[in-house]
mmCIF file of C-alpha atoms in Angstrom:
data_model
loop_
_atom_site.group_PDB
_atom_site.id
_atom_site.type_symbol
_atom_site.label_atom_id
_atom_site.label_comp_id
_atom_site.label_asym_id
_atom_site.label_seq_id
_atom_site.Cartn_x
_atom_site.Cartn_y
_atom_site.Cartn_z
ATOM 1 C CA MET A 1 81.089 87.552 111.541
ATOM 2 C CA THR A 2 81.125 85.637 114.812
ATOM 3 C CA ASP A 3 83.915 85.452 117.355
ATOM 4 C CA ALA A 4 84.594 81.841 116.388
ATOM 5 C CA HIS A 5 86.024 83.084 113.114
ATOM 6 C CA LEU A 6 88.367 85.629 114.701
ATOM 7 C CA PRO A 7 91.874 85.167 116.071
ATOM 8 C CA ALA A 8 92.072 84.481 119.788
ATOM 9 C CA ASP A 9 94.781 87.067 120.437
ATOM 10 C CA PRO A 10 93.232 90.506 121.153
ATOM 11 C CA SER A 11 96.530 92.195 120.264
ATOM 12 C CA SER A 12 96.456 90.668 116.789
ATOM 13 C CA PRO A 13 96.326 93.382 114.124
ATOM 14 C CA LEU A 14 94.525 90.972 111.799
ATOM 15 C CA ARG A 15 91.744 90.496 114.318
ATOM 16 C CA ARG A 16 91.213 94.231 114.385
ATOM 17 C CA ARG A 17 91.352 94.408 110.596
ATOM 18 C CA LEU A 18 88.727 91.708 110.136
ATOM 19 C CA LEU A 19 86.418 93.569 112.486
ATOM 20 C CA ARG A 20 87.019 96.848 110.749
ATOM 21 C CA ALA A 21 85.896 95.307 107.493
ATOM 22 C CA ALA A 22 82.424 94.832 108.896
ATOM 23 C CA LEU A 23 82.269 98.454 110.012
ATOM 24 C CA LEU A 24 84.007 100.409 107.294
ATOM 25 C CA ALA A 25 83.492 100.110 103.570
ATOM 26 C CA PRO A 26 86.401 101.181 101.342
ATOM 27 C CA THR A 27 86.258 104.963 100.831
ATOM 28 C CA VAL A 28 88.640 106.002 98.099
ATOM 29 C CA GLY A 29 86.477 108.717 96.589
ATOM 30 C CA VAL A 30 87.114 111.384 99.246
ATOM 31 C CA LEU A 31 90.533 112.252 97.855
ATOM 32 C CA ALA A 32 89.854 111.477 94.256
ATOM 33 C CA THR A 33 90.318 115.008 92.975
ATOM 34 C CA LEU A 34 92.724 116.523 95.477
ATOM 35 C CA PRO A 35 96.086 117.884 94.297
ATOM 36 C CA GLY A 36 99.491 116.496 95.265
ATOM 37 C CA CYS A 37 100.924 116.937 98.724
ATOM 38 C CA SER A 38 104.139 117.015 100.667
ATOM 39 C CA VAL A 39 104.328 114.443 103.448
ATOM 40 C CA PRO A 40 106.607 115.460 106.329
ATOM 41 C CA GLU A 41 107.943 111.927 106.808
ATOM 42 C CA GLN A 42 109.043 109.025 104.621
ATOM 43 C CA VAL A 43 106.159 106.821 103.468
ATOM 44 C CA ASP A 44 107.233 104.106 101.086
ATOM 45 C CA GLY A 45 104.069 102.084 100.858
ATOM 46 C CA THR A 46 100.650 101.121 102.147
ATOM 47 C CA PHE A 47 98.422 98.082 102.479
ATOM 48 C CA LEU A 48 95.197 97.441 100.614
ATOM 49 C CA GLN A 49 92.918 94.870 102.208
ATOM 50 C CA PRO A 50 90.267 93.757 99.734
ATOM 51 C CA TRP A 51 86.808 92.502 100.635
ATOM 52 C CA ARG A 52 83.871 91.194 98.654
ATOM 53 C CA SER A 53 82.867 94.767 97.880
ATOM 54 C CA HIS A 54 86.050 95.135 95.849
ATOM 55 C CA LEU A 55 84.630 92.659 93.350
ATOM 56 C CA ASP A 56 82.432 95.520 92.155
ATOM 57 C CA TRP A 57 85.269 98.015 91.723
ATOM 58 C CA THR A 58 85.758 99.564 88.308
ATOM 59 C CA MET A 59 89.013 100.771 86.801
ATOM 60 C CA ALA A 60 88.228 104.248 88.136
ATOM 61 C CA ASP A 61 87.938 102.860 91.675
ATOM 62 C CA TRP A 62 91.312 101.133 91.498
ATOM 63 C CA GLN A 63 92.896 104.229 89.986
ATOM 64 C CA ARG A 64 91.563 106.485 92.757
ATOM 65 C CA SER A 65 92.918 104.146 95.424
ATOM 66 C CA VAL A 66 96.344 103.872 93.820
ATOM 67 C CA GLN A 67 96.542 107.613 93.139
ATOM 68 C CA LEU A 68 95.980 108.266 96.852
ATOM 69 C CA ALA A 69 99.018 106.114 97.609
ATOM 70 C CA LYS A 70 101.016 107.917 94.947
ATOM 71 C CA ARG A 71 100.196 111.320 96.451
ATOM 72 C CA LEU A 72 101.639 110.111 99.751
ATOM 73 C CA GLY A 73 104.883 109.197 97.992
ATOM 74 C CA CYS A 74 104.266 105.465 98.068
ATOM 75 C CA ARG A 75 106.248 103.274 95.720
ATOM 76 C CA GLN A 76 104.709 99.958 96.745
ATOM 77 C CA LEU A 77 101.318 98.570 97.647
ATOM 78 C CA VAL A 78 100.777 95.345 99.568
ATOM 79 C CA LEU A 79 97.593 93.572 98.522
ATOM 80 C CA GLN A 80 96.961 91.768 101.788
ATOM 81 C CA TRP A 81 95.256 88.836 100.123
ATOM 82 C CA VAL A 82 93.474 88.037 96.879
ATOM 83 C CA GLY A 83 90.601 86.381 98.709
ATOM 84 C CA ILE A 84 89.593 84.312 101.716
ATOM 85 C CA HIS A 85 89.152 80.547 101.909
ATOM 86 C CA GLY A 86 86.769 79.369 104.604
ATOM 87 C CA ALA A 87 85.091 82.723 105.229
ATOM 88 C CA PRO A 88 81.803 82.394 107.176
ATOM 89 C CA GLU A 89 79.859 83.726 104.210
ATOM 90 C CA GLY A 90 81.685 81.449 101.774
ATOM 91 C CA ASP A 91 84.940 81.469 99.814
ATOM 92 C CA TRP A 92 85.681 84.409 97.551
ATOM 93 C CA GLN A 93 88.556 85.745 95.440
ATOM 94 C CA LEU A 94 89.201 88.803 93.355
ATOM 95 C CA THR A 95 88.745 87.991 89.700
ATOM 96 C CA ASP A 96 91.612 88.054 87.241
ATOM 97 C CA ALA A 97 89.948 91.093 85.678
ATOM 98 C CA SER A 98 89.976 92.937 89.015
ATOM 99 C CA LEU A 99 93.626 92.148 89.635
ATOM 100 C CA ARG A 100 94.600 93.232 86.142
ATOM 101 C CA MET A 101 92.851 96.548 86.708
ATOM 102 C CA LEU A 102 94.841 96.980 89.929
ATOM 103 C CA PHE A 103 98.098 96.184 88.139
ATOM 104 C CA THR A 104 97.258 98.574 85.330
ATOM 105 C CA ALA A 105 96.480 101.386 87.785
ATOM 106 C CA ALA A 106 99.647 100.658 89.760
ATOM 107 C CA GLY A 107 101.773 100.619 86.634
ATOM 108 C CA GLU A 108 100.379 103.991 85.590
ATOM 109 C CA ALA A 109 101.338 105.398 89.008
ATOM 110 C CA GLY A 110 104.792 103.836 89.113
ATOM 111 C CA ILE A 111 103.842 101.651 92.098
ATOM 112 C CA THR A 112 104.647 97.969 92.528
ATOM 113 C CA VAL A 113 102.156 95.455 93.894
ATOM 114 C CA ARG A 114 103.127 92.765 96.410
ATOM 115 C CA VAL A 115 100.445 90.111 95.989
ATOM 116 C CA GLY A 116 99.027 88.352 99.036
ATOM 117 C CA LEU A 117 98.093 84.699 98.715
ATOM 118 C CA PRO A 118 94.518 83.610 99.521
ATOM 119 C CA PHE A 119 94.051 83.801 103.285
ATOM 120 C CA GLU A 120 93.025 80.634 105.124
ATOM 121 C CA GLN A 121 90.374 81.630 107.664
ATOM 122 C CA SER A 122 91.070 78.493 109.732
ATOM 123 C CA TRP A 123 94.591 79.761 110.552
ATOM 124 C CA TRP A 124 93.577 81.085 113.966
ATOM 125 C CA LYS A 125 91.702 77.951 114.971
ATOM 126 C CA ALA A 126 94.627 75.805 113.840
ATOM 127 C CA ILE A 127 97.380 77.657 115.681
ATOM 128 C CA GLY A 128 95.265 77.711 118.843
ATOM 129 C CA GLY A 129 94.442 74.004 118.553
ATOM 130 C CA ASP A 130 96.279 70.811 119.400
ATOM 131 C CA ASP A 131 99.254 69.462 117.495
ATOM 132 C CA ALA A 132 97.195 67.205 115.220
ATOM 133 C CA THR A 133 94.934 70.106 114.222
ATOM 134 C CA LEU A 134 97.936 72.301 113.426
ATOM 135 C CA GLN A 135 99.716 69.651 111.382
ATOM 136 C CA ALA A 136 96.553 68.893 109.402
ATOM 137 C CA PHE A 137 96.130 72.594 108.657
ATOM 138 C CA PHE A 138 99.700 72.902 107.411
ATOM 139 C CA ALA A 139 99.391 69.882 105.117
ATOM 140 C CA GLU A 140 96.043 70.882 103.591
ATOM 141 C CA THR A 141 96.745 74.568 103.108
ATOM 142 C CA LEU A 142 100.228 74.099 101.689
ATOM 143 C CA THR A 143 98.819 71.937 98.920
ATOM 144 C CA ARG A 144 96.087 74.472 98.169
ATOM 145 C CA ALA A 145 98.557 77.383 98.106
ATOM 146 C CA GLN A 146 100.939 75.484 95.843
ATOM 147 C CA GLN A 147 98.119 74.819 93.400
ATOM 148 C CA TRP A 148 97.075 78.478 93.412
ATOM 149 C CA LEU A 149 100.614 79.734 92.902
ATOM 150 C CA ALA A 150 101.230 77.325 90.043
ATOM 151 C CA GLN A 151 98.463 79.063 88.086
ATOM 152 C CA ALA A 152 99.075 82.653 89.219
ATOM 153 C CA PRO A 153 100.311 84.860 86.342
ATOM 154 C CA TRP A 154 101.034 87.994 88.392
ATOM 155 C CA ALA A 155 104.809 87.650 88.639
ATOM 156 C CA ARG A 156 104.992 88.150 84.867
ATOM 157 C CA LEU A 157 103.458 91.627 85.042
ATOM 158 C CA GLN A 158 105.716 94.678 85.117
ATOM 159 C CA ALA A 159 104.271 96.156 88.319
ATOM 160 C CA PHE A 160 104.737 92.929 90.297
ATOM 161 C CA GLY A 161 106.713 93.510 93.503
ATOM 162 C CA GLY A 162 106.785 90.104 95.193
ATOM 163 C CA TRP A 163 104.529 87.875 97.247
ATOM 164 C CA TYR A 164 102.934 88.391 100.650
ATOM 165 C CA LEU A 165 101.995 85.549 102.990
ATOM 166 C CA PRO A 166 98.824 86.877 104.684
ATOM 167 C CA TYR A 167 99.605 85.609 108.161
ATOM 168 C CA GLU A 168 101.061 87.261 111.257
ATOM 169 C CA ILE A 169 103.812 85.643 113.285
ATOM 170 C CA GLU A 170 103.903 86.368 117.019
ATOM 171 C CA GLN A 171 105.531 84.658 119.985
ATOM 172 C CA TYR A 172 102.491 83.425 121.919
ATOM 173 C CA HIS A 173 101.529 80.447 119.756
ATOM 174 C CA TRP A 174 105.121 79.414 119.019
ATOM 175 C CA ALA A 175 106.747 78.910 122.422
ATOM 176 C CA ASP A 176 107.134 75.179 121.658
ATOM 177 C CA PRO A 177 110.233 74.576 119.457
ATOM 178 C CA ALA A 178 108.526 71.619 117.778
ATOM 179 C CA ARG A 179 105.668 73.804 116.604
ATOM 180 C CA VAL A 180 108.151 76.372 115.319
ATOM 181 C CA GLN A 181 109.729 73.637 113.211
ATOM 182 C CA TRP A 182 106.358 72.716 111.720
ATOM 183 C CA LEU A 183 105.768 76.397 111.006
ATOM 184 C CA ALA A 184 109.161 76.706 109.349
ATOM 185 C CA HIS A 185 108.501 73.661 107.161
ATOM 186 C CA TRP A 186 105.150 75.106 106.053
ATOM 187 C CA LEU A 187 106.590 78.546 105.356
ATOM 188 C CA HIS A 188 109.465 76.984 103.426
ATOM 189 C CA GLY A 189 106.980 75.154 101.219
ATOM 190 C CA LEU A 190 105.062 78.366 100.569
ATOM 191 C CA GLN A 191 108.272 80.286 99.883
ATOM 192 C CA GLN A 192 109.573 77.667 97.442
ATOM 193 C CA ALA A 193 106.281 77.590 95.529
ATOM 194 C CA ALA A 194 106.253 81.377 95.329
ATOM 195 C CA GLN A 195 109.908 81.617 94.328
ATOM 196 C CA ALA A 196 109.267 79.172 91.505
ATOM 197 C CA GLN A 197 106.923 81.781 90.027
ATOM 198 C CA GLY A 198 109.398 84.624 90.609
ATOM 199 C CA GLY A 199 109.665 87.088 93.466
ATOM 200 C CA ASN A 200 110.447 86.980 97.177
ATOM 201 C CA CYS A 201 108.079 86.383 100.107
ATOM 202 C CA ALA A 202 107.221 88.810 102.890
ATOM 203 C CA VAL A 203 105.240 88.072 106.051
ATOM 204 C CA SER A 204 104.116 90.300 108.918
ATOM 205 C CA THR A 205 105.059 89.961 112.559
ATOM 206 C CA TYR A 206 103.918 91.617 115.761
ATOM 207 C CA PHE A 207 104.494 91.420 119.521
ATOM 208 C CA SER A 208 101.637 89.652 121.291
ATOM 209 C CA ARG A 209 100.611 90.964 124.696
ATOM 210 C CA LEU A 210 99.484 87.488 125.785
ATOM 211 C CA GLN A 211 101.724 86.006 128.466
ATOM 212 C CA THR A 212 104.041 83.264 127.219
ATOM 213 C CA SER A 213 107.524 81.882 127.614
ATOM 214 C CA GLY A 214 108.093 82.356 123.894
ATOM 215 C CA ARG A 215 110.243 85.179 122.566
ATOM 216 C CA LEU A 216 109.614 86.840 119.224
ATOM 217 C CA GLU A 217 113.286 87.106 118.297
ATOM 218 C CA THR A 218 113.802 83.410 119.107
ATOM 219 C CA VAL A 219 110.954 82.377 116.839
ATOM 220 C CA TRP A 220 112.320 84.497 114.010
ATOM 221 C CA ALA A 221 115.903 83.333 114.462
ATOM 222 C CA SER A 222 114.714 79.761 113.972
ATOM 223 C CA LEU A 223 112.565 80.647 110.960
ATOM 224 C CA LEU A 224 115.303 82.643 109.237
ATOM 225 C CA ASP A 225 117.754 79.769 109.717
ATOM 226 C CA GLN A 226 115.501 77.732 107.444
ATOM 227 C CA VAL A 227 113.453 80.067 105.232
ATOM 228 C CA PRO A 228 114.493 83.203 103.290
ATOM 229 C CA LEU A 229 111.621 85.490 104.289
ATOM 230 C CA ARG A 230 111.252 89.257 104.427
ATOM 231 C CA PRO A 231 109.815 90.265 107.822
ATOM 232 C CA MET A 232 107.382 93.174 107.975
ATOM 233 C CA VAL A 233 107.424 94.442 111.565
ATOM 234 C CA GLN A 234 104.179 96.007 112.813
ATOM 235 C CA ASP A 235 104.564 98.719 115.456
ATOM 236 C CA GLY A 236 101.337 97.668 117.227
ATOM 237 C CA VAL A 237 100.803 101.200 118.529
ATOM 238 C CA GLY A 238 97.191 101.383 117.374
ATOM 239 C CA VAL A 239 96.028 99.064 120.165
ATOM 240 C CA ALA A 240 98.977 98.409 122.474
ATOM 241 C CA GLY A 241 100.117 102.039 122.702
ATOM 242 C CA ALA A 242 103.382 103.841 122.057
ATOM 243 C CA GLY A 243 105.339 101.632 124.453
ATOM 244 C CA ASN A 244 104.809 98.599 122.242
ATOM 245 C CA VAL A 245 107.740 99.557 120.027
ATOM 246 C CA GLN A 246 110.063 98.921 122.984
ATOM 247 C CA GLU A 247 108.973 95.283 122.978
ATOM 248 C CA LEU A 248 110.272 95.002 119.407
ATOM 249 C CA ARG A 249 113.834 96.011 120.242
ATOM 250 C CA PRO A 250 115.221 92.450 120.653
ATOM 251 C CA LEU A 251 113.728 91.412 117.307
ATOM 252 C CA LEU A 252 115.098 94.471 115.507
ATOM 253 C CA ALA A 253 118.534 93.944 117.058
ATOM 254 C CA MET A 254 118.571 90.328 115.854
ATOM 255 C CA LEU A 255 117.515 91.284 112.328
ATOM 256 C CA LYS A 256 120.195 93.969 112.137
ATOM 257 C CA GLN A 257 122.849 91.651 113.530
ATOM 258 C CA ARG A 258 122.014 89.101 110.836
ATOM 259 C CA GLY A 259 121.795 91.695 108.085
ATOM 260 C CA VAL A 260 118.204 90.696 107.275
ATOM 261 C CA ALA A 261 116.274 93.223 105.164
ATOM 262 C CA PHE A 262 112.913 94.054 106.724
ATOM 263 C CA ASP A 263 110.128 96.617 106.530
ATOM 264 C CA ALA A 264 108.325 98.540 109.279
ATOM 265 C CA ILE A 265 104.558 99.025 109.393
ATOM 266 C CA VAL A 266 103.085 102.103 111.091
ATOM 267 C CA GLU A 267 99.455 101.912 112.222
ATOM 268 C CA LEU A 268 97.421 105.037 111.432
ATOM 269 C CA PHE A 269 94.555 104.288 113.822
ATOM 270 C CA ARG A 270 93.933 104.153 117.550
ATOM 271 C CA GLU A 271 91.579 101.843 119.386
ATOM 272 C CA LEU A 272 88.765 103.481 121.310
ATOM 273 C CA PRO A 273 87.702 102.198 124.753
ATOM 274 C CA GLY A 274 85.078 99.490 124.602
ATOM 275 C CA GLU A 275 83.373 96.898 126.733
ATOM 276 C CA ASN A 276 85.295 93.935 125.339
ATOM 277 C CA ALA A 277 89.015 93.530 125.976
ATOM 278 C CA ASP A 278 89.294 90.525 123.653
ATOM 279 C CA GLY A 279 88.997 92.453 120.393
ATOM 280 C CA THR A 280 85.500 91.263 119.533
ATOM 281 C CA ARG A 281 84.020 94.779 119.620
ATOM 282 C CA PHE A 282 86.778 96.840 118.088
ATOM 283 C CA LYS A 283 86.177 100.561 117.730
ATOM 284 C CA GLY A 284 88.804 102.804 116.252
ATOM 285 C CA GLU A 285 89.514 106.160 114.706
ATOM 286 C CA THR A 286 92.323 107.842 112.824
ATOM 287 C CA ALA A 287 95.205 108.718 115.147
ATOM 288 C CA ASP A 288 96.423 112.277 115.578
ATOM 289 C CA ALA A 289 99.258 113.525 113.402
ATOM 290 C CA ALA A 290 101.717 114.046 116.265
ATOM 291 C CA ARG A 291 101.465 110.406 117.325
ATOM 292 C CA ILE A 292 101.818 109.172 113.759
ATOM 293 C CA GLU A 293 104.888 111.317 113.184
ATOM 294 C CA ARG A 294 106.516 109.789 116.282
ATOM 295 C CA GLN A 295 105.747 106.346 114.890
ATOM 296 C CA LEU A 296 107.197 107.284 111.511
ATOM 297 C CA ALA A 297 110.345 108.565 113.242
ATOM 298 C CA TRP A 298 110.656 105.240 115.069
ATOM 299 C CA ALA A 299 110.173 103.323 111.839
ATOM 300 C CA ARG A 300 112.770 105.432 110.036
ATOM 301 C CA ASP A 301 115.308 104.828 112.810
ATOM 302 C CA SER A 302 114.489 101.126 113.196
ATOM 303 C CA GLY A 303 116.779 100.007 110.397
ATOM 304 C CA ALA A 304 113.863 99.110 108.153
ATOM 305 C CA GLU A 305 114.505 99.295 104.434
ATOM 306 C CA HIS A 306 110.959 100.521 103.768
ATOM 307 C CA VAL A 307 108.323 102.247 105.907
ATOM 308 C CA LEU A 308 104.701 101.344 105.155
ATOM 309 C CA VAL A 309 101.488 102.579 106.728
ATOM 310 C CA TYR A 310 98.393 100.634 107.664
ATOM 311 C CA ALA A 311 96.438 101.914 105.993
ATOM 312 C CA LEU A 312 95.620 104.959 103.887
ATOM 313 C CA ASP A 313 92.198 103.506 103.188
ATOM 314 C CA PRO A 314 90.236 103.899 105.419
ATOM 315 C CA TRP A 315 92.226 105.807 108.053
ATOM 316 C CA LEU A 316 93.248 108.679 105.777
ATOM 317 C CA SER A 317 90.568 108.517 103.093
ATOM 318 C CA GLN A 318 87.407 108.318 105.163
ATOM 319 C CA ASP A 319 85.176 111.305 105.824
ATOM 320 C CA THR A 320 85.678 111.688 109.583
ATOM 321 C CA PRO A 321 86.955 114.674 111.599
ATOM 322 C CA GLN A 322 90.100 112.757 112.544
ATOM 323 C CA ALA A 323 90.913 111.745 108.975
ATOM 324 C CA LYS A 324 90.226 115.279 107.763
ATOM 325 C CA ALA A 325 92.605 116.650 110.409
ATOM 326 C CA LEU A 326 95.368 114.304 109.269
ATOM 327 C CA ARG A 327 94.803 115.283 105.648
ATOM 328 C CA ARG A 328 95.058 118.968 106.563
ATOM 329 C CA HIS A 329 98.259 118.367 108.497
ATOM 330 C CA TRP A 330 99.770 116.569 105.521
ATOM 331 C CA GLY A 331 98.625 119.269 103.114
ATOM 332 C CA LEU A 332 96.047 117.176 101.340
#
C-alpha cells in the first residue's frame, strides 16, 4: 500500500489502522480455549476490521473472535466495513456467507453487530482536494451506498445492532462552513438510506492535531442540526498521548448539553517512535494496563452511553509480551 492511498492526517486513527493491516494478520486463535475472565473496567464493545484474509475465515474463526469479545463482557461488535471500494489491490467485500457466519456466531454469544458500509478508499483524496473533487465524490459514493443498502439484508437478522458509516470526522478538513454543508447533505443521504432498511447510523470522530481554524464541536453542532447520527468519540491516546482527551472536552460538553447519545472508543495500542512523523511508517504495540485503565476511567466519566475498545484483535489477542501482560492483568 502506497502513501497515496492513505489519509493525509497523521493523527487519523484510520491511517494507522490501514497500516496495521499490512503488518498484522488477524490472530484470534491465541485465546480460543481460555476460560472466562473478570475485567476491572466496563467494556461494552469492540471493533472488528476485516481484510481480504477474512474471506477465508470459517465458522470456527468467527466464533473464536466473537467469543473473545464475549469474555471481555462485550455486548456489541462494530464491523468497521464489509469491504473496500477502490483499494489499490482491487475492490473486495465479505461474502454473504461470511457475514451470515459472523451473525450466527454473534447471536450465539448474545452480541449485536453494527454493520459498516463499504469503505470508499478515495475518501481521503476527496476531502483533501478542491471543492469540485469533493462534490463529485459525494455524488458518486452516495449513489453507490444507496444501491448497496437497498440490497443489504442484515437489518432483518436478530443480532443486527445498527449501521456504521466507516469514515472519521475531524475538524481540519471542515473549517469551511460550505464544505460542512456538503458533508451534512451526504451524511443525511446515507442516514436516510440506512434508516429505510432499519437501524440507526453511527460514525466515528477524532481530534486532529493538524493546525486549523476549524473546531470539532462546531462541525458536529452543524451536522447534528441536520442529521440524526450517533457519534463515536475516539480518545486518540494511542498516538497523540493521554493529553488528547482534554482536546475533546468542548465536543463532549456540546453533546451532553444537547442530550445526544454517543459512545467512547478507547485505543488499546501505543505508537512506537519511528522515522516518519506523517504516519506512513506506523509501528505500535499493546499499551500497558495502567494506561488503558486510565483511558477506560475517562471513557466511563465522559457521559458516553457505551465504552468500546479498539481493538481486542490484534492488541489483546496477538502473541506478544505486551498483549500477554494485558491478558494476565485482566485474568485471561
